[in-house]
Tab-separated table of C-alpha atoms and ligand atoms in Angstrom:
chain	number	residue	atom	x	y	z
A	1264	MET	CA	-60.347	-57.753	-18.177
A	1265	ILE	CA	-56.864	-56.368	-18.383
A	1266	GLN	CA	-56.695	-53.505	-20.873
A	1267	ALA	CA	-53.239	-53.812	-22.316
A	1268	VAL	CA	-51.126	-54.949	-25.183
A	1269	VAL	CA	-48.237	-56.883	-23.703
A	1270	LYS	CA	-44.941	-57.245	-25.549
A	1271	ARG	CA	-42.022	-59.260	-24.323
A	1272	VAL	CA	-38.590	-57.681	-24.755
A	1273	LYS	CA	-35.232	-59.391	-24.339
A	1274	SER	CA	-32.900	-56.445	-23.778
A	1275	ILE	CA	-32.898	-52.838	-22.609
A	1276	PRO	CA	-32.245	-51.480	-26.141
A	1277	GLU	CA	-35.175	-53.518	-27.433
A	1278	ALA	CA	-37.364	-52.097	-24.646
A	1279	PHE	CA	-36.388	-48.535	-25.600
A	1280	GLU	CA	-36.948	-49.247	-29.283
A	1281	LYS	CA	-40.480	-50.509	-28.610
A	1282	ALA	CA	-41.139	-47.683	-26.146
A	1283	SER	CA	-40.008	-44.920	-28.484
A	1284	GLY	CA	-42.306	-46.092	-31.253
A	1285	HIS	CA	-45.275	-45.768	-28.900
A	1286	SER	CA	-47.292	-42.793	-27.755
A	1287	GLY	CA	-49.675	-43.119	-24.842
A	1288	PRO	CA	-49.429	-44.827	-21.483
A	1289	LEU	CA	-46.627	-47.355	-21.050
A	1290	TYR	CA	-45.765	-49.640	-18.152
A	1291	TYR	CA	-42.905	-52.013	-17.603
A	1292	LEU	CA	-43.995	-55.449	-16.406
A	1293	ALA	CA	-41.586	-57.189	-14.015
A	1294	GLY	CA	-43.221	-59.721	-11.650
A	1295	GLY	CA	-46.652	-58.226	-12.274
A	1296	THR	CA	-47.838	-58.645	-8.686
A	1297	ASP	CA	-48.695	-54.944	-8.438
A	1298	LEU	CA	-49.379	-54.089	-12.064
A	1299	VAL	CA	-51.793	-56.967	-12.750
A	1300	CYS	CA	-53.646	-56.238	-9.507
A	1301	LYS	CA	-54.037	-52.571	-10.414
A	1302	ALA	CA	-55.172	-53.404	-13.941
A	1303	LYS	CA	-57.789	-55.830	-12.629
A	1304	ASP	CA	-58.998	-53.141	-10.205
A	1305	ARG	CA	-59.329	-50.811	-13.229
A	1306	LEU	CA	-56.859	-48.351	-11.777
A	1307	LEU	CA	-54.817	-48.130	-14.988
A	1308	PRO	CA	-55.616	-46.670	-18.399
A	1309	PRO	CA	-55.386	-48.970	-21.434
A	1310	ALA	CA	-51.680	-49.152	-22.095
A	1311	LEU	CA	-48.702	-50.831	-23.694
A	1312	TRP	CA	-46.968	-53.132	-21.226
A	1313	LEU	CA	-43.384	-54.048	-21.989
A	1314	ASP	CA	-42.659	-57.381	-20.342
A	1315	ILE	CA	-39.083	-56.987	-19.099
A	1316	SER	CA	-39.149	-60.171	-16.991
A	1317	GLY	CA	-36.848	-61.977	-19.441
A	1318	ILE	CA	-34.070	-59.356	-19.587
A	1319	GLU	CA	-30.983	-61.234	-18.430
A	1320	GLU	CA	-28.912	-58.162	-17.506
A	1321	LEU	CA	-31.476	-57.068	-14.906
A	1322	THR	CA	-31.048	-60.260	-12.892
A	1323	GLY	CA	-28.543	-61.417	-10.300
A	1324	ILE	CA	-26.877	-60.367	-7.064
A	1325	LYS	CA	-23.187	-59.495	-7.418
A	1326	ASP	CA	-20.296	-58.784	-5.094
A	1327	GLU	CA	-18.539	-55.757	-6.606
A	1328	GLY	CA	-15.737	-55.511	-4.065
A	1329	ASP	CA	-16.772	-52.556	-1.914
A	1330	SER	CA	-20.441	-52.908	-2.647
A	1331	ILE	CA	-23.228	-55.352	-3.442
A	1332	HIS	CA	-25.270	-54.927	-6.624
A	1333	ILE	CA	-28.832	-56.236	-6.916
A	1334	GLY	CA	-30.484	-56.422	-10.345
A	1335	SER	CA	-33.982	-54.952	-10.445
A	1336	LEU	CA	-35.541	-58.315	-11.395
A	1337	VAL	CA	-34.246	-60.105	-8.297
A	1338	THR	CA	-37.234	-61.674	-6.541
A	1339	HIS	CA	-38.116	-61.499	-2.857
A	1340	THR	CA	-37.425	-65.240	-2.593
A	1341	ALA	CA	-33.902	-64.774	-3.963
A	1342	LEU	CA	-33.258	-61.809	-1.639
A	1343	SER	CA	-34.395	-63.737	1.400
A	1344	GLU	CA	-32.156	-66.731	0.613
A	1345	HIS	CA	-29.002	-65.223	-0.888
A	1346	PRO	CA	-25.889	-65.539	1.341
A	1347	LEU	CA	-24.515	-62.092	0.355
A	1348	ILE	CA	-27.774	-60.394	1.326
A	1349	LYS	CA	-28.010	-62.339	4.576
A	1350	LYS	CA	-24.455	-61.336	5.445
A	1351	TYR	CA	-24.343	-57.694	4.366
A	1352	ALA	CA	-28.015	-56.713	4.454
A	1353	PRO	CA	-29.822	-58.797	7.072
A	1354	ALA	CA	-32.606	-56.191	7.284
A	1355	LEU	CA	-33.277	-56.662	3.560
A	1356	SER	CA	-33.351	-60.465	3.611
A	1357	ASP	CA	-35.607	-60.236	6.665
A	1358	ALA	CA	-37.967	-57.820	4.874
A	1359	ALA	CA	-38.059	-59.864	1.664
A	1360	SER	CA	-38.908	-63.020	3.623
A	1361	GLN	CA	-42.016	-61.303	5.007
A	1362	VAL	CA	-43.497	-59.999	1.753
A	1363	GLY	CA	-46.930	-61.370	0.830
A	1364	SER	CA	-46.823	-65.147	0.526
A	1365	PRO	CA	-44.452	-67.708	-1.002
A	1366	GLN	CA	-46.223	-67.360	-4.368
A	1367	ILE	CA	-45.914	-63.553	-4.303
A	1368	ARG	CA	-42.269	-63.723	-3.214
A	1369	ASN	CA	-41.475	-66.052	-6.113
A	1370	ARG	CA	-42.615	-63.430	-8.635
A	1371	GLY	CA	-42.472	-60.001	-6.960
A	1372	THR	CA	-39.227	-58.130	-7.578
A	1373	ILE	CA	-37.199	-55.503	-5.770
A	1374	GLY	CA	-37.487	-53.225	-8.833
A	1375	GLY	CA	-41.268	-53.541	-8.750
A	1376	ASN	CA	-41.353	-52.837	-5.021
A	1377	SER	CA	-39.605	-49.533	-5.780
A	1378	GLY	CA	-41.509	-48.806	-8.995
A	1379	ASN	CA	-44.733	-49.226	-7.071
A	1380	ALA	CA	-43.497	-46.557	-4.603
A	1381	SER	CA	-45.821	-47.578	-1.797
A	1382	PRO	CA	-44.831	-46.033	1.548
A	1383	ALA	CA	-45.509	-49.533	2.909
A	1384	GLY	CA	-43.062	-51.275	0.531
A	1385	ASP	CA	-41.191	-53.717	2.731
A	1386	CYS	CA	-37.989	-54.018	0.709
A	1387	VAL	CA	-37.845	-50.281	0.104
A	1388	THR	CA	-38.039	-49.710	3.863
A	1389	ALA	CA	-35.088	-52.052	4.385
A	1390	LEU	CA	-33.112	-50.495	1.505
A	1391	TYR	CA	-33.388	-47.097	3.246
A	1392	THR	CA	-31.141	-48.426	6.016
A	1393	LEU	CA	-28.344	-49.483	3.654
A	1394	ASP	CA	-27.206	-46.201	2.019
A	1395	THR	CA	-28.673	-47.557	-1.184
A	1396	THR	CA	-28.075	-46.117	-4.631
A	1397	ILE	CA	-30.722	-46.777	-7.259
A	1398	HIS	CA	-29.594	-47.200	-10.870
A	1399	LEU	CA	-31.816	-46.075	-13.725
A	1400	GLU	CA	-31.531	-46.026	-17.485
A	1401	CYS	CA	-33.499	-44.134	-20.092
A	1402	PRO	CA	-32.899	-43.811	-23.848
A	1403	ALA	CA	-30.648	-40.785	-23.141
A	1404	GLY	CA	-28.376	-42.837	-20.860
A	1405	PRO	CA	-27.968	-44.203	-17.344
A	1406	ARG	CA	-28.032	-42.298	-14.039
A	1407	SER	CA	-27.741	-43.184	-10.361
A	1408	LEU	CA	-29.128	-41.441	-7.295
A	1409	PRO	CA	-29.560	-41.995	-3.572
A	1410	LEU	CA	-32.702	-44.082	-3.066
A	1411	GLU	CA	-34.190	-41.400	-0.792
A	1412	LYS	CA	-34.216	-38.965	-3.747
A	1413	PHE	CA	-36.162	-41.406	-5.917
A	1414	PHE	CA	-39.490	-41.258	-4.071
A	1415	THR	CA	-41.617	-38.121	-3.962
A	1416	GLY	CA	-44.939	-39.388	-2.594
A	1417	PRO	CA	-47.309	-42.351	-2.492
A	1418	GLY	CA	-46.964	-44.024	-5.906
A	1419	LYS	CA	-44.753	-41.155	-7.100
A	1420	THR	CA	-41.115	-41.219	-8.133
A	1421	VAL	CA	-38.691	-39.143	-10.184
A	1422	CYS	CA	-38.634	-41.912	-12.814
A	1423	LYS	CA	-38.814	-40.303	-16.243
A	1424	GLU	CA	-41.066	-41.614	-18.937
A	1425	LYS	CA	-39.584	-44.806	-20.399
A	1426	GLU	CA	-36.908	-44.964	-17.691
A	1427	ILE	CA	-36.066	-48.456	-16.424
A	1428	ILE	CA	-34.872	-49.253	-12.925
A	1429	THR	CA	-31.817	-51.391	-13.621
A	1430	GLY	CA	-30.681	-52.144	-10.073
A	1431	PHE	CA	-29.549	-51.127	-6.617
A	1432	SER	CA	-26.216	-51.067	-4.852
A	1433	PHE	CA	-25.113	-50.539	-1.296
A	1434	PRO	CA	-21.713	-50.420	0.444
A	1435	LYS	CA	-20.538	-53.558	2.249
A	1436	LYS	CA	-20.073	-53.306	6.012
A	1437	GLU	CA	-18.379	-56.112	7.917
A	1438	GLY	CA	-20.335	-57.352	10.920
A	1439	ALA	CA	-23.628	-55.935	9.671
A	1440	ARG	CA	-26.623	-56.599	11.893
A	1441	GLY	CA	-30.202	-55.673	11.309
A	1442	CYS	CA	-33.777	-56.695	11.088
A	1443	PHE	CA	-37.163	-55.764	9.682
A	1444	LEU	CA	-40.375	-55.833	11.695
A	1445	LYS	CA	-43.882	-55.164	10.521
A	1446	LEU	CA	-47.375	-55.144	11.896
A	1447	GLY	CA	-50.302	-56.045	9.691
A	1448	GLN	CA	-53.768	-57.509	9.940
A	1449	ARG	CA	-52.256	-60.984	9.979
A	1450	LYS	CA	-48.896	-62.628	9.366
A	1451	THR	CA	-49.165	-63.472	5.679
A	1452	LEU	CA	-50.699	-61.489	2.853
A	1453	ALA	CA	-51.171	-58.266	4.744
A	1454	ILE	CA	-49.857	-54.854	3.771
A	1455	SER	CA	-47.887	-53.252	6.611
A	1456	LYS	CA	-49.729	-50.867	8.944
A	1457	VAL	CA	-46.412	-49.843	10.315
A	1458	SER	CA	-42.956	-51.271	9.719
A	1459	LEU	CA	-39.433	-50.608	10.871
A	1460	ALA	CA	-36.062	-51.556	9.456
A	1461	LEU	CA	-32.829	-51.287	11.410
A	1462	SER	CA	-29.270	-51.759	10.178
A	1463	CYS	CA	-26.175	-51.243	12.306
A	1464	THR	CA	-22.891	-52.684	13.468
A	1465	LEU	CA	-21.962	-53.445	17.056
A	1466	GLU	CA	-18.400	-53.050	18.324
A	1467	VAL	CA	-17.551	-53.964	21.894
A	1468	GLY	CA	-21.149	-53.485	22.898
A	1469	ARG	CA	-21.538	-50.104	21.185
A	1470	LEU	CA	-23.803	-49.305	18.259
A	1471	HIS	CA	-22.360	-47.845	15.051
A	1472	ASP	CA	-23.621	-47.079	11.540
A	1473	VAL	CA	-27.168	-46.937	12.896
A	1474	LYS	CA	-29.804	-46.500	10.189
A	1475	ILE	CA	-33.501	-46.701	10.932
A	1476	ALA	CA	-36.393	-46.471	8.479
A	1477	LEU	CA	-40.123	-46.428	9.035
A	1478	GLY	CA	-42.675	-47.704	6.520
A	1479	ALA	CA	-46.383	-46.885	6.177
A	1480	VAL	CA	-46.295	-43.892	8.523
A	1481	ALA	CA	-45.766	-41.068	5.999
A	1482	PRO	CA	-46.276	-40.413	2.265
A	1483	THR	CA	-42.945	-42.134	1.575
A	1484	VAL	CA	-40.700	-44.377	3.640
A	1485	ILE	CA	-38.825	-42.098	6.072
A	1486	HIS	CA	-35.683	-42.156	8.206
A	1487	ALA	CA	-35.704	-41.673	11.961
A	1488	PRO	CA	-32.779	-39.217	12.167
A	1489	ARG	CA	-33.139	-38.271	15.855
A	1490	CYS	CA	-32.998	-41.899	16.912
A	1491	GLU	CA	-30.161	-42.682	14.509
A	1492	GLU	CA	-28.128	-39.848	16.027
A	1493	MET	CA	-29.057	-40.595	19.622
A	1494	LEU	CA	-28.049	-44.263	19.306
A	1495	ALA	CA	-24.747	-43.735	17.475
A	1496	GLY	CA	-21.753	-44.821	19.541
A	1497	LYS	CA	-23.882	-45.717	22.577
A	1498	GLU	CA	-23.699	-48.857	24.651
A	1499	LEU	CA	-26.641	-51.100	23.819
A	1500	ASN	CA	-28.485	-51.704	27.094
A	1501	ASP	CA	-32.029	-51.736	28.466
A	1502	SER	CA	-32.244	-48.070	29.301
A	1503	LEU	CA	-31.018	-47.064	25.846
A	1504	ILE	CA	-33.613	-49.366	24.278
A	1505	ALA	CA	-36.403	-47.761	26.337
A	1506	GLU	CA	-35.176	-44.258	25.493
A	1507	SER	CA	-35.182	-45.036	21.753
A	1508	GLY	CA	-38.734	-46.377	21.971
A	1509	THR	CA	-39.926	-43.029	23.316
A	1510	LEU	CA	-37.821	-40.848	21.033
A	1511	ILE	CA	-38.866	-42.537	17.800
A	1512	GLN	CA	-42.481	-41.582	18.428
A	1513	THR	CA	-41.499	-37.955	17.838
A	1514	GLU	CA	-40.033	-38.686	14.406
A	1515	SER	CA	-42.934	-39.807	12.304
A	1516	CYS	CA	-45.929	-37.981	10.988
A	1517	PRO	CA	-48.257	-40.974	10.763
A	1518	ILE	CA	-51.301	-41.060	8.577
A	1519	ASP	CA	-54.873	-42.175	9.251
A	1520	ASP	CA	-56.067	-44.525	6.554
A	1521	LEU	CA	-58.230	-47.580	6.056
A	1522	ARG	CA	-55.626	-49.867	7.557
A	1523	SER	CA	-54.976	-48.007	10.798
A	1524	THR	CA	-55.031	-44.781	12.805
A	1525	GLU	CA	-52.377	-42.193	13.478
A	1526	GLY	CA	-52.293	-42.826	17.229
A	1527	TYR	CA	-51.831	-46.574	16.873
A	1528	ARG	CA	-49.088	-46.193	14.281
A	1529	CYS	CA	-47.200	-43.702	16.415
A	1530	LYS	CA	-47.212	-45.918	19.517
A	1531	MET	CA	-46.247	-48.963	17.483
A	1532	THR	CA	-43.136	-47.307	16.057
A	1533	GLY	CA	-41.919	-47.240	19.675
A	1534	VAL	CA	-42.744	-50.910	20.212
A	1535	LEU	CA	-41.019	-51.953	16.979
A	1536	MET	CA	-37.939	-49.833	17.765
A	1537	GLU	CA	-37.486	-51.585	21.097
A	1538	ARG	CA	-38.050	-55.038	19.600
A	1539	ALA	CA	-35.561	-54.342	16.813
A	1540	LEU	CA	-32.806	-53.295	19.208
A	1541	LYS	CA	-33.466	-56.348	21.378
A	1542	LYS	CA	-33.089	-58.564	18.301
A	1543	VAL	CA	-29.796	-56.905	17.453
A	1544	ALA	CA	-28.587	-57.314	21.043
A	1545	LEU	CA	-29.305	-61.054	20.941
A	1546	TRP	CA	-27.638	-61.481	17.501
A	1547	LYS	CA	-26.248	-64.930	16.782
B	557	MET	CA	-55.065	-52.282	-30.160
B	558	LEU	CA	-56.366	-54.261	-27.223
B	559	SER	CA	-56.743	-57.625	-28.889
B	560	GLU	CA	-53.259	-58.042	-30.273
B	561	LYS	CA	-52.256	-61.698	-30.275
B	562	VAL	CA	-48.959	-63.250	-29.255
B	563	LYS	CA	-47.415	-66.648	-29.842
B	564	VAL	CA	-45.986	-68.179	-26.702
B	565	SER	CA	-44.143	-71.505	-26.390
B	566	PHE	CA	-43.591	-73.280	-23.121
B	567	ILE	CA	-43.454	-76.725	-21.548
B	568	LEU	CA	-46.781	-77.721	-20.048
B	569	ASN	CA	-46.896	-80.825	-17.869
B	570	GLY	CA	-43.848	-82.200	-19.624
B	571	SER	CA	-44.866	-81.539	-23.237
B	572	PRO	CA	-44.020	-78.536	-25.414
B	573	VAL	CA	-47.011	-76.368	-26.334
B	574	GLU	CA	-47.457	-73.268	-28.447
B	575	VAL	CA	-50.466	-70.996	-28.029
B	576	GLU	CA	-51.569	-67.945	-29.964
B	577	VAL	CA	-53.712	-65.838	-27.658
B	578	PRO	CA	-54.518	-62.189	-26.884
B	579	SER	CA	-51.448	-60.708	-25.206
B	580	HIS	CA	-53.444	-59.426	-22.240
B	581	HIS	CA	-54.406	-62.936	-21.129
B	582	THR	CA	-53.103	-64.451	-17.934
B	583	LEU	CA	-51.734	-67.975	-17.781
B	584	LEU	CA	-54.837	-68.921	-15.781
B	585	GLU	CA	-57.149	-67.782	-18.584
B	586	VAL	CA	-55.103	-69.656	-21.171
B	587	LEU	CA	-55.072	-72.854	-19.116
B	588	ARG	CA	-58.779	-72.850	-18.412
B	589	GLU	CA	-60.258	-71.291	-21.531
B	590	ARG	CA	-57.853	-72.319	-24.316
B	591	LEU	CA	-56.346	-75.538	-23.139
B	592	ASN	CA	-59.372	-76.839	-21.225
B	593	LEU	CA	-57.268	-77.554	-18.164
B	594	THR	CA	-59.868	-76.562	-15.588
B	595	GLY	CA	-58.171	-78.188	-12.598
B	596	THR	CA	-56.519	-74.864	-11.790
B	597	LYS	CA	-59.116	-72.645	-10.101
B	598	GLU	CA	-59.733	-68.918	-9.976
B	599	GLY	CA	-60.629	-67.602	-6.532
B	600	CYS	CA	-59.713	-63.986	-5.844
B	601	GLY	CA	-57.883	-63.321	-9.111
B	602	LYS	CA	-55.439	-61.077	-7.230
B	603	GLY	CA	-52.750	-63.188	-5.633
B	604	GLU	CA	-54.404	-63.568	-2.261
B	605	CYS	CA	-55.945	-67.050	-2.124
B	606	GLY	CA	-53.585	-69.418	-3.949
B	607	ALA	CA	-56.406	-71.370	-5.664
B	608	CYS	CA	-54.711	-70.709	-9.014
B	609	THR	CA	-51.275	-71.964	-7.928
B	610	VAL	CA	-49.209	-73.742	-10.570
B	611	LEU	CA	-45.488	-74.448	-10.608
B	612	MET	CA	-43.275	-72.348	-12.841
B	613	ASN	CA	-39.801	-73.837	-13.132
B	614	GLY	CA	-40.536	-75.756	-9.945
B	615	GLU	CA	-41.720	-72.787	-7.856
B	616	PRO	CA	-45.325	-72.110	-6.829
B	617	VAL	CA	-46.746	-68.984	-8.468
B	618	CYS	CA	-50.215	-67.475	-8.852
B	619	SER	CA	-51.304	-68.116	-12.439
B	620	CYS	CA	-53.957	-65.383	-12.082
B	621	MET	CA	-51.189	-62.760	-11.926
B	622	LEU	CA	-48.898	-64.193	-14.543
B	623	MET	CA	-49.269	-62.650	-17.991
B	624	ILE	CA	-48.968	-65.219	-20.746
B	625	THR	CA	-45.919	-63.464	-22.257
B	626	GLN	CA	-44.038	-64.121	-19.026
B	627	VAL	CA	-44.389	-67.856	-19.491
B	628	GLU	CA	-42.300	-67.958	-22.699
B	629	GLY	CA	-39.770	-70.795	-22.411
B	630	ALA	CA	-40.840	-71.768	-18.888
B	631	GLU	CA	-41.777	-75.148	-17.479
B	632	ILE	CA	-45.317	-75.115	-16.131
B	633	LEU	CA	-46.794	-77.890	-14.039
B	634	THR	CA	-50.517	-77.975	-13.246
B	635	ILE	CA	-52.581	-80.373	-11.175
B	636	GLU	CA	-53.357	-82.324	-14.365
B	637	GLY	CA	-49.634	-83.043	-14.696
B	638	LEU	CA	-49.425	-84.645	-11.260
B	639	GLY	CA	-51.945	-87.449	-11.535
B	640	ASP	CA	-55.513	-88.359	-12.444
B	641	LEU	CA	-58.411	-90.386	-11.089
B	642	GLU	CA	-56.859	-93.701	-12.141
B	643	ASN	CA	-53.359	-92.798	-11.055
B	644	PRO	CA	-53.446	-90.158	-8.364
B	645	HIS	CA	-50.170	-88.780	-7.061
B	646	PRO	CA	-49.394	-89.771	-3.440
B	647	ILE	CA	-50.154	-86.184	-2.365
B	648	GLN	CA	-53.536	-86.312	-4.077
B	649	ARG	CA	-54.259	-89.647	-2.402
B	650	ALA	CA	-53.178	-88.321	0.984
B	651	PHE	CA	-55.583	-85.368	0.627
B	652	MET	CA	-58.448	-87.738	-0.087
B	653	GLU	CA	-57.553	-90.212	2.644
B	654	ASN	CA	-57.060	-87.564	5.324
B	655	GLY	CA	-60.287	-85.689	4.683
B	656	ALA	CA	-58.281	-82.655	3.582
B	657	ILE	CA	-60.886	-81.925	0.917
B	658	GLN	CA	-64.369	-80.598	1.513
B	659	CYS	CA	-65.672	-78.413	-1.309
B	660	GLY	CA	-62.375	-79.006	-3.124
B	661	PHE	CA	-62.007	-75.564	-4.639
B	662	CYS	CA	-58.722	-74.808	-2.896
B	663	THR	CA	-57.361	-78.348	-3.281
B	664	PRO	CA	-55.422	-78.155	-6.574
B	665	GLY	CA	-53.630	-75.036	-5.328
B	666	PHE	CA	-52.726	-76.653	-2.012
B	667	ILE	CA	-51.520	-79.818	-3.714
B	668	MET	CA	-49.278	-77.915	-6.128
B	669	THR	CA	-47.781	-75.886	-3.278
B	670	ALA	CA	-47.284	-79.041	-1.212
B	671	TYR	CA	-45.661	-80.774	-4.169
B	672	ALA	CA	-43.154	-77.922	-4.572
B	673	LEU	CA	-42.367	-78.135	-0.861
B	674	LEU	CA	-41.787	-81.899	-0.891
B	675	MET	CA	-39.569	-81.683	-3.971
B	676	LYS	CA	-37.289	-79.285	-2.081
B	677	ASN	CA	-37.678	-80.646	1.399
B	678	PRO	CA	-38.814	-84.273	1.663
B	679	ASN	CA	-38.858	-84.104	5.483
B	680	PRO	CA	-40.744	-80.940	6.414
B	681	ASP	CA	-41.858	-80.333	9.977
B	682	ARG	CA	-45.248	-78.840	10.771
B	683	LYS	CA	-43.876	-75.302	10.942
B	684	GLN	CA	-42.282	-75.606	7.512
B	685	ILE	CA	-45.509	-77.009	6.088
B	686	LYS	CA	-47.501	-74.107	7.557
B	687	GLU	CA	-45.037	-71.585	6.161
B	688	ALA	CA	-45.033	-73.202	2.696
B	689	LEU	CA	-48.839	-73.291	2.583
B	690	SER	CA	-49.306	-69.772	3.981
B	691	GLY	CA	-50.260	-68.355	0.571
B	692	ASN	CA	-53.162	-70.791	0.156
B	693	ILE	CA	-56.536	-70.171	1.740
B	694	CYS	CA	-59.132	-72.818	2.577
B	695	ARG	CA	-62.579	-71.809	3.771
B	696	CYS	CA	-63.719	-75.322	4.690
B	697	THR	CA	-61.219	-77.614	6.359
B	698	GLY	CA	-59.572	-75.524	9.058
B	699	TYR	CA	-56.094	-76.499	7.768
B	700	MET	CA	-55.298	-79.251	10.328
B	701	LYS	CA	-56.259	-82.044	7.947
B	702	ILE	CA	-54.380	-80.414	5.104
B	703	GLU	CA	-51.226	-80.290	7.210
B	704	GLU	CA	-51.711	-83.913	8.199
B	705	ALA	CA	-52.198	-84.919	4.573
B	706	VAL	CA	-48.902	-83.284	3.667
B	707	MET	CA	-47.133	-84.976	6.593
B	708	ASN	CA	-48.494	-88.352	5.480
B	709	ALA	CA	-47.708	-87.714	1.823
B	710	ALA	CA	-44.129	-86.854	2.808
B	711	ARG	CA	-43.786	-90.298	4.365
B	712	GLU	CA	-45.080	-91.942	1.200
B	713	VAL	CA	-43.166	-89.859	-1.327
B	714	LYS	CA	-39.863	-90.754	0.360
C	2229	FAD	C1	-51.353	-60.634	-2.435
C	2229	FAD	C2	-50.255	-59.606	-2.433
C	2229	FAD	C3	-49.524	-59.382	-1.262
C	2229	FAD	C4	-48.511	-58.421	-1.236
C	2229	FAD	N1	-47.809	-58.250	-0.080
C	2229	FAD	C5	-46.818	-57.336	-0.028
C	2229	FAD	C6	-46.062	-57.147	1.174
C	2229	FAD	O1	-46.277	-57.819	2.185
C	2229	FAD	N2	-45.090	-56.201	1.166
C	2229	FAD	C7	-44.803	-55.439	0.054
C	2229	FAD	O2	-43.910	-54.615	0.120
C	2229	FAD	N3	-45.509	-55.599	-1.086
C	2229	FAD	C8	-46.496	-56.521	-1.151
C	2229	FAD	N4	-47.211	-56.689	-2.315
C	2229	FAD	C9	-46.928	-55.818	-3.456
C	2229	FAD	C10	-45.960	-56.391	-4.522
C	2229	FAD	O3	-45.953	-57.782	-4.515
C	2229	FAD	C11	-44.530	-55.907	-4.337
C	2229	FAD	O4	-44.491	-54.512	-4.321
C	2229	FAD	C12	-43.588	-56.431	-5.445
C	2229	FAD	O5	-42.265	-56.218	-5.047
C	2229	FAD	C13	-43.825	-55.772	-6.776
C	2229	FAD	O6	-42.900	-56.295	-7.695
C	2229	FAD	P1	-43.328	-56.787	-9.153
C	2229	FAD	O7	-42.098	-57.195	-9.849
C	2229	FAD	O8	-44.414	-57.774	-9.075
C	2229	FAD	O9	-43.881	-55.410	-9.749
C	2229	FAD	P2	-44.770	-55.124	-11.034
C	2229	FAD	O10	-46.183	-55.348	-10.713
C	2229	FAD	O11	-44.218	-55.795	-12.236
C	2229	FAD	O12	-44.481	-53.554	-11.152
C	2229	FAD	C14	-44.879	-52.633	-10.162
C	2229	FAD	C15	-44.679	-51.203	-10.699
C	2229	FAD	O13	-43.296	-50.919	-10.862
C	2229	FAD	C16	-42.991	-50.676	-12.231
C	2229	FAD	N5	-41.740	-51.396	-12.490
C	2229	FAD	C17	-41.457	-52.682	-12.167
C	2229	FAD	N6	-40.193	-52.982	-12.483
C	2229	FAD	C18	-39.665	-51.868	-13.046
C	2229	FAD	C19	-38.374	-51.551	-13.600
C	2229	FAD	N7	-37.371	-52.432	-13.598
C	2229	FAD	N8	-38.185	-50.304	-14.096
C	2229	FAD	C20	-39.189	-49.383	-14.075
C	2229	FAD	N9	-40.414	-49.634	-13.565
C	2229	FAD	C21	-40.650	-50.849	-13.060
C	2229	FAD	C22	-44.161	-51.215	-13.019
C	2229	FAD	O14	-44.334	-50.528	-14.228
C	2229	FAD	C23	-45.307	-50.983	-12.064
C	2229	FAD	O15	-45.748	-49.662	-12.130
C	2229	FAD	C24	-48.233	-57.652	-2.388
C	2229	FAD	C25	-48.954	-57.883	-3.559
C	2229	FAD	C26	-49.956	-58.841	-3.598
C	2229	FAD	C27	-50.718	-59.087	-4.855
C	2230	FES	S1	-57.037	-66.737	-7.850
C	2230	FES	FE1	-54.946	-66.410	-7.966
C	2230	FES	S2	-54.432	-66.120	-5.915
C	2230	FES	FE2	-56.585	-66.174	-5.813
C	2231	FES	S1	-62.018	-77.445	0.784
C	2231	FES	FE1	-63.362	-75.804	0.426
C	2231	FES	S2	-62.002	-74.107	0.341
C	2231	FES	FE2	-60.735	-75.685	0.955
């Protein structure tokens, strides 16, 4: 049985009003695909759940001129289908299209993927390659910070008590290319053992704006700075692809856990790096 | 604190309903235990098997992971809303005729997912059917007959 009192709120002020009158554990409920699972596994204390899934202002994907804004309630299905995301953040639409199953993608949100703070979060891994800013709001007011500063460990973030993730934004880059690759036990419904997101642009055969992120290999999603630097400005060819596949294996500090071993993860980062660059080279 | 009740109104199989239930109930619990709609099944209870699939505003979702408060104002369609023994929906008939049912536990979930697919895409190819059904697990049939049933239903629904 789920140990919670669930209250639906229609606006952020209403959420804060209900939250401030409450002492004890509190969780925001977005899609519920993580929270309900955890509650059923008895991993949560009895708590007040504020159902924010009906808050209009947390929805929608907007073109803001120089940047794209994504409301925290945007679902994986919407991310994978939206033309602005496909155009300016192909790694993100690719990642969202591979989350869980159609049913999970219809409910799971980008805010929940971040709130959950799993180092294997697929959308978070893709967001790392987009210079993403995360937007938060607590009763004292809103704040924004680079996404990388938000996560501090598995399941841990700098989110203050009662703070709501309101959305994400990233700068638009013309000619954006990118992809997201993951390895799991099987294609659907498997948490990543290792994943890689790549975003870049390609001008006259040379790579620019290269951002690479690795999921499920460290306590949080991480960048691959040596590879990013090595690839910048280089001509994309077979020898460069092979070189990147070797170099990236020096970047991560993989973990042994129930899903996989350190050695396997390390080798696979190399395989995924090479596959990702090949995909970008064959971009249509 | 833990048994606080909520009133929730939504459209169920085309008719408005209002329920007053403990706020920690899932839609699946409300369907099966309050409304006696036992066509929707509980398998894993954690989003992994699809046995509990219903349509929410036309999209397949796992009712085992949907808290009842989240259903406020939504349109919910369950297997009971598609057809019955006297008047089965063409997809239900196709499942029976193609031997896509063995124990039948997964069937309502598969049929709801297939229905959502055919509403969006009346001419799916096998790959699209596989992708659409990838969140539903069947332990009996081996999937081939389920895919065939959906192919045949697509022909009939058109
Ligand atoms: C069967 C299954 C398969 C899955 N497969 C994948 C997968 O392949 N890849 C993957 O990355 N994930 C996967 N997940 C995990 C999950 O679906 C995703 O992380 C999803 O994005 C979570 O979003 P949600 O809206 O459902 O989160 P919720 O469950 O509603 O919330 C998750 C956490 O974030 C907090 N939170 C949510 N929204 C906010 C907000 N706006 N402000 C503050 N806090 C907030 C909640 O309080 C909670 O702690 C899977 C889950 C299941 C059940
Ligand atoms: S019972 Fe809901 S997905 Fe298995
Ligand atoms: S018919 Fe038995 S699980 Fe599918």
